[in-house]
Amino acid sequence: EIFQAWQALQISPISQPYWQGQRLLISAGPTFEDLDPVRFLGNRSSGKMGFAIAEQAQKMGAKVTLIAGPVTLATPFNVHRIDVRSAQQMFAAVQAHYAQNAVFISAAAVADFALAQSSQHKIKKQPGQDGLTLQLVKNPDIVAWVAAQSDKPFVVGFAAETQNVLEYARAKLHAKKLDMICANQVGENLGFEREQNQLTLLSAQHEKILPTSTKSEQAQQLLAFIAEQQTSIKA
Amino acid sequence: EIFQAWQALQISPISQPYWQGQRLLISAGPTFEDLDPVRFLGNRSSGKMGFAIAEQAQKMGAKVTLIAGPVTLATPFNVHRIDVRSAQQMFAAVQAHYAQNAVFISAAAVADFALAQSSQHKIKKQPGQDGLTLQLVKNPDIVAWVAAQSDKPFVVGFAAETQNVLEYARAKLHAKKLDMICANQVGENLGFEREQNQLTLLSAQHEKILPTSTKSEQAQQLLAFIAEQQTSIKA
C-alpha cells in the first residue's frame, strides 16, 4: 500500500497532465497470416501488454485508438478499438490513423513474414504426401514506416527476444529511427501470454530498467517514461 | 419452448441411459506447431464444438476426458481436462487414454503438418532478407491411428471443409475406417470460431442432417446419434 502510494506520487505529477487529452495510437496482439481458410502462421502474443497500455492511458485522460490483432480480450473502457487479422490489415489501419495521433506505441507482435500465396479453399493433403514447402514473403515493417514519415508521431517500438534482448533493442531503436523502444525479455513466466512482464525502456539518451511486475504496472511506468521524454524534449 | 421439450423427449429416452457412466474421450481445439518460441503454424479452431460435446456428455452422465489444444475456454464442470499444444503432444495424450474409453470423438483440428525443424530461440530476420522457406513434415494421423487399433473404442471423426464437405467426409469415413464422421461446413457464420454450426452425421449405414443451431444443441444431437448407433450395433 505504501509502495502503491509512492508509485502514484512518482507517476502522477508528470504523466497525468501530459496524457490529459493526448491522442495515442496503440497496436496490440499478434497478426495471423492465412495459408487457407483453416491454417495460418501466427505469432504468440496475448495482446495483454498493449491492452494494458490502452487502459492505463485512457485512465490518465488520453484519447486512445487501439488496433488489435486476433485476441480474446475485452475492449478497455472508452477506448476506440479497430480489429484486424493480418499484418497488411494492421498496416492499413495504422496508415489511416497515425497522423491524427501524438504518440504511436507499436506493442503488436507483427509477423515478419506472410504466405506468398493464400488459398481461398482448404488445401487438401494428397495421399502419400509426406511434406509441404511454404514460401513466405516479407511483411511491411509498420513501426519503421511510421517512424520514416515527415508527420510522424512520437514512435515507441517493442523488442521481444529470448536472448540478447538489450543489444537487439538498441540496434532496432537506431536502425528504425524510433524515439523509444521497450526491451521485452521473453521467457519463463515473462512476456508473451503471461501476466507478468519485465521491460527495459530505452531512448537515445535514457535507459530505465523496470522491476518485474504486472502488465498494468509496466504500462503505467511506460506511459510516465514517455511523458518525461516528451516533456524534456519540449522543455 | 415446445420445440425444446420435443427435443428433450427425442433425445433422452435413448441417449441418457447409454451415456450414463460411459467413458468418453474427446479431443478439441487446434494444435499449434512451433517454428520458434514466438512463431507457430496454427489451425483455426476455437475448441467450442469439442467443449460443448464434453459439457453435454457430462450432463448425460458420461465420464469425460477432454484433451484440449491451445484454447481460451473454461473447463466444463466435472470434466477431466488435459492441455496440449502440438499434434505430437495430442497424439501422446490420446495414445495414453484411448483404451480406457468406450467412445473417442476427435473434434480437434489437428495440424496436418509440423515444422521439420523448430528453433529454441527466436529466428532473426536478416537485413535484406526478402523471403523465407518453411519445410513441413506430416503429423501423425491421430484418429486413423486409434481406428486401426485392435482395442479401439467407437471412433467418431470430424471433416471440416469449405467445399464438397459431404464427399470428403464419406471418403474420410471409409479411408480411415471410422465408425462415424461429422461433416462440418465451414463458411460464413458457421464452423470454426463461430457460435452456430451445421453438422451432417454419417456412419456406414446412416446419414442425418442436423439443422443449423448452437454448438450445444449440435452436441446433444450428435451424442444421441452415437447412442442410437451403438445401441443398434449391440441389439
Coordinates of C-alpha atoms in Angstrom, one line a residue:
Chain A
E1 CA 0.0 0.0 0.0
I2 CA 2.9 2.3 0.8
F3 CA 4.6 1.2 -2.4
Q4 CA 1.5 1.9 -4.4
A5 CA 1.1 5.4 -2.9
W6 CA 4.8 6.1 -3.7
Q7 CA 4.2 4.9 -7.2
A8 CA 1.2 7.1 -7.6
L9 CA 3.1 10.1 -6.4
Q10 CA 6.0 9.3 -8.7
I11 CA 3.9 8.9 -11.8
S12 CA 1.0 11.4 -11.4
P13 CA 2.8 14.8 -11.3
I14 CA 4.4 14.3 -14.7
S15 CA 2.3 11.9 -16.7
Q16 CA -1.2 12.9 -15.7
P17 CA -1.0 16.4 -17.2
Y18 CA 0.9 15.2 -20.3
W19 CA -1.6 12.5 -21.2
Q20 CA -4.7 14.6 -20.5
G21 CA -6.5 14.9 -23.9
Q22 CA -3.4 13.5 -25.7
R23 CA -4.2 11.3 -28.7
L24 CA -2.5 7.9 -28.5
L25 CA -2.4 5.1 -31.2
I26 CA -1.6 1.6 -29.9
S27 CA -1.2 -1.6 -31.9
A28 CA -1.6 -4.8 -29.9
G29 CA -1.7 -8.6 -30.2
P30 CA -0.4 -10.9 -32.8
T31 CA -1.1 -10.9 -36.6
F32 CA -2.2 -14.1 -38.2
E33 CA -1.2 -14.8 -41.8
D34 CA -3.6 -17.1 -43.5
L35 CA -2.4 -20.0 -45.6
D36 CA -6.0 -21.1 -46.4
P37 CA -9.4 -20.7 -44.5
V38 CA -8.2 -23.2 -41.9
R39 CA -4.4 -22.8 -41.5
F40 CA -2.4 -19.7 -40.5
L41 CA 1.1 -18.7 -39.5
G42 CA 0.8 -16.9 -36.1
N43 CA 2.8 -15.0 -33.6
R44 CA 2.5 -15.8 -29.9
S45 CA 1.0 -12.8 -28.2
S46 CA -2.0 -12.4 -26.0
G47 CA -2.3 -8.7 -26.6
K48 CA -2.3 -8.1 -22.8
M49 CA 0.6 -5.6 -22.8
G50 CA -1.0 -3.3 -25.5
F51 CA -4.4 -3.6 -23.9
A52 CA -3.0 -2.7 -20.5
I53 CA -1.3 0.4 -22.0
A54 CA -4.6 1.4 -23.7
E55 CA -6.5 1.0 -20.4
Q56 CA -3.9 3.0 -18.3
A57 CA -3.6 5.8 -20.9
Q58 CA -7.3 6.2 -21.0
K59 CA -7.4 6.4 -17.2
M60 CA -4.8 9.2 -17.4
G61 CA -7.1 11.1 -19.8
A62 CA -5.7 10.1 -23.2
K63 CA -7.9 9.6 -26.3
V64 CA -6.8 6.1 -27.2
T65 CA -7.2 4.2 -30.6
L66 CA -6.3 0.6 -30.2
I67 CA -5.6 -1.5 -33.4
A68 CA -5.9 -5.1 -32.2
G69 CA -4.8 -8.3 -33.9
P70 CA -6.8 -11.6 -33.2
V71 CA -7.0 -11.7 -29.4
T72 CA -9.8 -12.7 -27.0
L73 CA -9.6 -9.6 -24.7
A74 CA -12.4 -7.2 -23.8
T75 CA -12.1 -3.6 -25.1
P76 CA -10.9 -1.3 -22.3
F77 CA -13.4 1.3 -21.2
N78 CA -13.7 4.3 -23.5
V79 CA -11.1 3.1 -26.0
H80 CA -11.7 3.1 -29.7
R81 CA -10.8 -0.4 -31.0
I82 CA -10.2 -1.5 -34.5
D83 CA -9.9 -5.3 -35.1
V84 CA -7.5 -6.6 -37.8
R85 CA -6.1 -10.1 -38.6
S86 CA -3.1 -9.8 -40.9
A87 CA 0.0 -7.6 -40.9
Q88 CA -1.3 -6.0 -44.1
Q89 CA -4.6 -5.1 -42.4
M90 CA -2.8 -3.7 -39.4
F91 CA -0.6 -1.7 -41.7
A92 CA -3.6 -0.2 -43.5
A93 CA -5.2 0.7 -40.1
V94 CA -2.0 2.3 -38.8
Q95 CA -1.6 4.3 -42.1
A96 CA -5.2 5.6 -41.8
H97 CA -4.7 6.7 -38.1
Y98 CA -1.1 7.6 -37.3
A99 CA -1.2 11.2 -38.5
Q100 CA -4.0 12.1 -36.1
N101 CA -2.1 10.9 -33.0
A102 CA 0.7 12.5 -30.9
V103 CA 2.2 9.1 -29.9
F104 CA 2.2 5.7 -31.6
I105 CA 3.1 2.7 -29.4
S106 CA 3.7 -0.4 -31.5
A107 CA 3.1 -3.2 -29.0
A108 CA 1.8 -5.7 -31.6
A109 CA 3.8 -8.8 -32.4
V110 CA 3.5 -8.3 -36.2
A111 CA 4.5 -11.3 -38.2
D112 CA 7.7 -10.7 -40.2
F113 CA 6.5 -12.9 -43.0
A114 CA 3.3 -13.8 -44.7
L115 CA 2.5 -16.6 -47.1
A116 CA 3.5 -15.9 -50.7
Q117 CA 0.1 -17.3 -51.7
S118 CA -3.1 -17.8 -49.7
S119 CA -5.7 -20.2 -50.9
Q120 CA -9.5 -19.4 -50.7
H121 CA -10.2 -23.1 -50.1
K122 CA -8.7 -25.6 -47.7
I123 CA -5.6 -27.1 -49.2
K124 CA -6.1 -30.8 -49.3
K125 CA -3.3 -33.2 -48.2
Q126 CA -2.6 -35.6 -51.1
P127 CA -2.4 -39.4 -50.4
G128 CA 1.2 -40.3 -49.8
Q129 CA 2.2 -36.7 -49.4
D130 CA 4.9 -36.6 -46.7
G131 CA 5.9 -32.9 -46.7
L132 CA 5.0 -29.4 -47.7
T133 CA 7.1 -26.4 -48.5
L134 CA 5.7 -22.9 -47.7
Q135 CA 7.1 -19.9 -49.4
L136 CA 6.9 -16.8 -47.3
V137 CA 7.4 -13.1 -48.2
K138 CA 8.4 -10.2 -46.0
N139 CA 5.6 -8.2 -44.4
P140 CA 5.7 -4.4 -44.3
D141 CA 7.7 -3.1 -41.3
I142 CA 4.9 -1.0 -39.8
V143 CA 6.8 0.8 -37.0
A144 CA 9.7 1.7 -39.3
W145 CA 7.3 3.0 -41.9
V146 CA 5.6 5.3 -39.3
A147 CA 9.0 6.5 -38.0
A148 CA 10.0 7.4 -41.5
Q149 CA 7.1 9.7 -42.2
S150 CA 7.6 13.5 -42.1
D151 CA 4.5 14.0 -40.0
K152 CA 5.3 11.1 -37.7
P153 CA 4.1 11.0 -34.0
F154 CA 6.5 10.1 -31.1
V155 CA 7.1 6.4 -32.0
V156 CA 7.6 3.7 -29.4
G157 CA 8.6 0.2 -30.5
F158 CA 8.9 -3.1 -28.7
A159 CA 11.7 -5.7 -29.0
A160 CA 10.7 -9.1 -27.7
E161 CA 13.6 -11.5 -27.6
T162 CA 14.5 -14.8 -25.9
Q163 CA 18.2 -13.8 -25.8
N164 CA 20.4 -10.6 -26.1
V165 CA 17.3 -8.5 -25.7
L166 CA 19.0 -5.2 -24.8
E167 CA 21.5 -5.5 -27.7
Y168 CA 18.8 -6.2 -30.2
A169 CA 16.6 -3.4 -28.8
R170 CA 19.4 -0.8 -29.1
A171 CA 20.1 -1.9 -32.7
K172 CA 16.4 -1.7 -33.5
L173 CA 15.9 1.7 -31.9
H174 CA 18.7 3.1 -34.2
A175 CA 18.0 1.1 -37.4
K176 CA 14.3 2.0 -37.4
K177 CA 14.8 5.6 -36.1
L178 CA 12.4 5.1 -33.2
D179 CA 12.0 7.6 -30.4
M180 CA 11.9 4.9 -27.8
I181 CA 11.9 1.1 -27.5
C182 CA 10.7 -1.3 -24.8
A183 CA 13.0 -4.3 -24.5
N184 CA 10.9 -7.3 -23.5
Q185 CA 12.6 -10.4 -22.2
V186 CA 10.6 -13.4 -23.3
G187 CA 11.0 -16.5 -21.3
E188 CA 9.9 -18.4 -18.2
N189 CA 6.7 -16.7 -16.8
L190 CA 7.6 -13.4 -18.6
G191 CA 6.4 -11.8 -21.8
F192 CA 4.1 -13.4 -24.3
E193 CA 0.9 -14.9 -23.0
R194 CA 1.9 -14.2 -19.4
E195 CA 0.5 -11.8 -16.7
Q196 CA 4.0 -10.5 -15.5
N197 CA 6.4 -8.6 -17.6
Q198 CA 9.9 -7.1 -17.3
L199 CA 10.5 -4.2 -19.7
T200 CA 13.6 -2.0 -20.1
L201 CA 12.8 1.4 -21.6
L202 CA 15.4 2.8 -24.0
S203 CA 15.7 6.1 -25.8
A204 CA 18.7 7.7 -27.5
Q205 CA 19.6 9.4 -24.2
H206 CA 18.0 7.4 -21.4
E207 CA 17.6 3.9 -20.2
K208 CA 15.3 2.7 -17.4
I209 CA 15.0 -0.9 -16.1
L210 CA 11.6 -1.6 -14.7
P211 CA 11.2 -4.1 -12.0
T212 CA 9.2 -7.3 -12.9
S213 CA 5.5 -6.5 -12.3
T214 CA 2.0 -6.9 -13.8
K215 CA 1.5 -5.6 -17.3
S216 CA -0.8 -2.8 -15.8
E217 CA 2.1 -1.5 -13.6
Q218 CA 4.6 -1.8 -16.5
A219 CA 2.1 0.2 -18.7
Q220 CA 1.9 3.0 -16.1
Q221 CA 5.7 3.2 -15.9
L222 CA 6.0 3.2 -19.6
L223 CA 3.4 6.0 -20.0
A224 CA 5.3 8.0 -17.4
F225 CA 8.6 7.5 -19.2
I226 CA 7.0 8.7 -22.5
A227 CA 5.7 11.8 -20.7
E228 CA 9.1 12.5 -19.2
Q229 CA 10.8 12.1 -22.6
Q230 CA 8.3 14.3 -24.3
T231 CA 8.3 16.9 -21.6
S232 CA 12.1 17.1 -21.6
I233 CA 12.2 17.4 -25.4
K234 CA 9.7 20.3 -25.4
A235 CA 11.3 22.0 -22.4
Chain B
E1 CA -40.2 -23.9 -25.7
I2 CA -42.4 -26.6 -27.3
F3 CA -39.5 -27.4 -29.7
Q4 CA -37.1 -27.7 -26.8
A5 CA -39.5 -30.0 -25.0
W6 CA -39.8 -32.1 -28.1
Q7 CA -36.0 -32.2 -28.5
A8 CA -35.6 -33.3 -24.9
L9 CA -38.2 -36.1 -25.4
Q10 CA -36.5 -37.1 -28.6
I11 CA -33.0 -37.4 -27.1
S12 CA -33.5 -38.5 -23.5
P13 CA -35.0 -42.0 -23.9
I14 CA -32.2 -43.3 -26.0
S15 CA -29.1 -41.3 -25.1
Q16 CA -29.4 -40.7 -21.3
P17 CA -29.2 -44.5 -20.4
Y18 CA -26.5 -45.1 -23.0
W19 CA -24.2 -42.3 -21.7
Q20 CA -24.8 -42.9 -18.0
G21 CA -21.4 -44.0 -16.7
Q22 CA -20.0 -44.3 -20.2
R23 CA -16.3 -43.3 -20.6
L24 CA -15.8 -40.8 -23.4
L25 CA -12.6 -39.3 -24.7
I26 CA -12.8 -36.1 -26.7
S27 CA -10.1 -34.1 -28.4
A28 CA -10.8 -30.4 -29.1
G29 CA -9.4 -27.2 -30.3
P30 CA -6.5 -26.6 -32.7
T31 CA -2.9 -27.7 -32.5
F32 CA -0.1 -25.1 -32.8
E33 CA 3.2 -26.2 -34.3
D34 CA 6.1 -24.0 -33.1
L35 CA 8.6 -22.7 -35.5
D36 CA 10.5 -20.9 -32.7
P37 CA 9.4 -19.5 -29.3
V38 CA 7.5 -16.7 -31.0
R39 CA 6.1 -18.1 -34.3
F40 CA 3.8 -21.0 -34.9
L41 CA 1.7 -22.7 -37.6
G42 CA -1.8 -22.9 -36.3
N43 CA -5.2 -24.2 -37.3
R44 CA -8.3 -22.1 -36.8
S45 CA -10.5 -23.6 -34.2
S46 CA -12.0 -22.2 -31.0
G47 CA -12.5 -25.6 -29.5
K48 CA -16.1 -24.7 -28.8
M49 CA -17.6 -27.8 -30.6
G50 CA -15.5 -30.2 -28.6
F51 CA -16.0 -28.4 -25.3
A52 CA -19.8 -28.4 -26.0
I53 CA -19.8 -32.1 -26.6
A54 CA -17.8 -32.6 -23.3
E55 CA -20.3 -30.5 -21.4
Q56 CA -23.4 -32.2 -22.8
A57 CA -22.0 -35.7 -22.4
Q58 CA -21.1 -35.0 -18.7
K59 CA -24.7 -33.8 -18.2
M60 CA -25.9 -37.1 -19.6
G61 CA -23.8 -38.9 -17.1
A62 CA -20.7 -39.7 -19.1
K63 CA -17.2 -39.8 -17.5
V64 CA -15.4 -37.4 -19.9
T65 CA -11.7 -36.9 -20.6
L66 CA -11.1 -33.8 -22.7
I67 CA -7.7 -33.4 -24.5
A68 CA -7.6 -29.7 -25.4
G69 CA -5.3 -27.8 -27.7
P70 CA -4.4 -24.1 -27.1
V71 CA -7.9 -22.5 -26.5
T72 CA -9.2 -19.9 -24.0
L73 CA -12.2 -21.8 -22.8
A74 CA -13.2 -22.8 -19.3
T75 CA -13.2 -26.4 -18.4
P76 CA -16.8 -27.8 -18.3
F77 CA -18.0 -29.0 -14.9
N78 CA -16.7 -32.4 -13.8
V79 CA -14.7 -33.0 -17.0
H80 CA -11.1 -34.2 -16.8
R81 CA -9.1 -31.9 -19.0
I82 CA -5.6 -32.4 -20.4
D83 CA -3.9 -29.5 -22.1
V84 CA -1.6 -29.9 -25.1
R85 CA -0.1 -27.7 -27.7
S86 CA 1.2 -29.6 -30.7
A87 CA -0.2 -32.6 -32.7
Q88 CA 2.6 -34.8 -31.2
Q89 CA 1.5 -33.9 -27.7
M90 CA -2.1 -34.5 -28.6
F91 CA -1.1 -37.9 -30.1
A92 CA 0.7 -38.9 -26.9
A93 CA -2.2 -37.9 -24.7
V94 CA -4.7 -39.9 -27.0
Q95 CA -2.4 -42.9 -27.0
A96 CA -2.3 -42.8 -23.2
H97 CA -6.1 -42.6 -22.8
Y98 CA -8.0 -44.2 -25.8
A99 CA -8.0 -47.8 -24.4
Q100 CA -9.8 -46.8 -21.2
N101 CA -12.7 -45.2 -23.2
A102 CA -15.8 -46.7 -24.9
V103 CA -16.0 -43.8 -27.4
F104 CA -13.4 -41.4 -28.9
I105 CA -14.7 -38.2 -30.5
S106 CA -11.9 -36.5 -32.5
A107 CA -13.2 -32.9 -32.6
A108 CA -9.8 -31.3 -32.7
A109 CA -8.5 -29.5 -35.7
V110 CA -5.1 -31.3 -35.7
A111 CA -2.5 -29.7 -38.0
D112 CA -1.6 -31.9 -40.9
F113 CA 1.9 -30.7 -40.9
A114 CA 4.5 -29.6 -38.4
L115 CA 7.8 -27.7 -38.9
A116 CA 10.6 -30.0 -40.0
Q117 CA 12.8 -28.1 -37.5
S118 CA 11.9 -26.0 -34.5
S119 CA 14.3 -23.4 -33.1
Q120 CA 14.7 -22.9 -29.3
H121 CA 15.5 -19.2 -29.9
K122 CA 13.6 -16.6 -32.0
I123 CA 14.8 -16.8 -35.6
K124 CA 16.1 -13.4 -36.6
K125 CA 15.2 -11.8 -39.9
Q126 CA 18.5 -10.9 -41.7
P127 CA 18.9 -7.5 -43.2
G128 CA 17.8 -7.5 -46.8
Q129 CA 16.1 -10.9 -46.4
D130 CA 13.0 -10.8 -48.6
G131 CA 11.6 -14.3 -48.1
L132 CA 11.7 -17.5 -46.1
T133 CA 11.0 -21.1 -47.0
L134 CA 9.5 -23.4 -44.4
Q135 CA 9.9 -27.1 -44.7
L136 CA 7.0 -29.0 -43.2
V137 CA 6.6 -32.7 -42.3
K138 CA 3.5 -34.7 -41.9
N139 CA 2.0 -35.0 -38.5
P140 CA 0.6 -38.3 -37.1
D141 CA -3.0 -39.1 -38.2
I142 CA -4.4 -39.4 -34.7
V143 CA -7.9 -40.5 -35.4
A144 CA -6.8 -43.0 -38.1
W145 CA -4.3 -44.5 -35.6
V146 CA -7.0 -45.0 -33.0
A147 CA -9.3 -46.6 -35.5
A148 CA -6.6 -49.0 -36.5
Q149 CA -6.0 -50.4 -33.0
S150 CA -7.4 -53.8 -32.1
D151 CA -8.8 -52.5 -28.8
K152 CA -10.2 -49.4 -30.4
P153 CA -13.2 -47.6 -29.0
F154 CA -16.2 -46.4 -31.1
V155 CA -14.4 -43.7 -33.2
V156 CA -16.0 -40.5 -34.4
G157 CA -14.2 -38.1 -36.7
F158 CA -14.8 -34.7 -38.0
A159 CA -14.4 -33.4 -41.5
A160 CA -14.3 -29.6 -41.7
E161 CA -14.3 -28.3 -45.3
T162 CA -15.1 -25.1 -47.2
Q163 CA -16.4 -27.1 -50.2
N164 CA -17.6 -30.6 -51.1
V165 CA -17.9 -31.4 -47.4
L166 CA -20.1 -34.5 -47.7
E167 CA -18.0 -36.0 -50.4
Y168 CA -14.8 -35.5 -48.4
A169 CA -16.5 -36.8 -45.2
R170 CA -17.6 -40.0 -46.8
A171 CA -14.2 -40.6 -48.3
K172 CA -12.6 -40.0 -44.9
L173 CA -15.0 -42.2 -43.1
H174 CA -14.0 -45.2 -45.3
A175 CA -10.3 -44.4 -45.7
K176 CA -9.7 -44.0 -42.0
K177 CA -12.1 -46.8 -41.1
L178 CA -14.0 -44.6 -38.7
D179 CA -17.3 -45.7 -37.1
M180 CA -18.9 -42.3 -37.7
I181 CA -18.0 -38.9 -39.1
C182 CA -19.4 -35.4 -38.6
A183 CA -19.3 -33.3 -41.8
N184 CA -18.8 -29.7 -40.8
Q185 CA -19.5 -27.0 -43.3
V186 CA -17.0 -24.2 -42.7
G187 CA -18.0 -20.8 -44.0
E188 CA -20.0 -17.7 -43.3
N189 CA -21.1 -17.7 -39.7
L190 CA -20.6 -21.4 -39.4
G191 CA -18.0 -23.7 -38.1
F192 CA -14.6 -22.6 -36.9
E193 CA -14.6 -19.8 -34.3
R194 CA -18.4 -19.4 -34.5
E195 CA -21.3 -20.0 -32.2
Q196 CA -23.5 -21.7 -34.7
N197 CA -22.8 -24.9 -36.5
Q198 CA -24.4 -27.2 -39.1
L199 CA -23.3 -30.9 -38.9
T200 CA -24.2 -33.8 -41.0
L201 CA -23.7 -37.1 -39.2
L202 CA -22.6 -40.1 -41.3
S203 CA -22.0 -43.7 -40.5
A204 CA -21.6 -46.6 -42.9
Q205 CA -25.4 -47.2 -42.7
H206 CA -27.0 -43.9 -41.7
E207 CA -26.9 -40.2 -42.6
K208 CA -28.6 -37.5 -40.6
I209 CA -28.6 -33.8 -41.5
L210 CA -28.9 -31.6 -38.4
P211 CA -30.5 -28.2 -38.7
T212 CA -28.2 -25.2 -38.1
S213 CA -28.2 -24.5 -34.3
T214 CA -25.9 -23.7 -31.4
K215 CA -22.9 -26.0 -30.8
S216 CA -24.6 -27.2 -27.6
E217 CA -27.7 -28.3 -29.5
Q218 CA -25.5 -29.9 -32.2
A219 CA -23.6 -31.7 -29.4
Q220 CA -26.8 -33.1 -27.9
Q221 CA -27.9 -34.4 -31.3
L222 CA -24.5 -35.9 -32.0
L223 CA -24.4 -37.7 -28.7
A224 CA -27.9 -39.0 -29.3
F225 CA -26.9 -40.3 -32.8
I226 CA -23.9 -42.1 -31.3
A227 CA -26.2 -43.7 -28.7
E228 CA -28.5 -44.9 -31.4
Q229 CA -25.7 -46.3 -33.5
Q230 CA -24.1 -48.1 -30.5
T231 CA -27.5 -49.4 -29.3
S232 CA -28.4 -50.7 -32.7
I233 CA -25.0 -52.4 -33.2
K234 CA -25.3 -54.2 -29.8
A235 CA -29.0 -55.1 -30.3

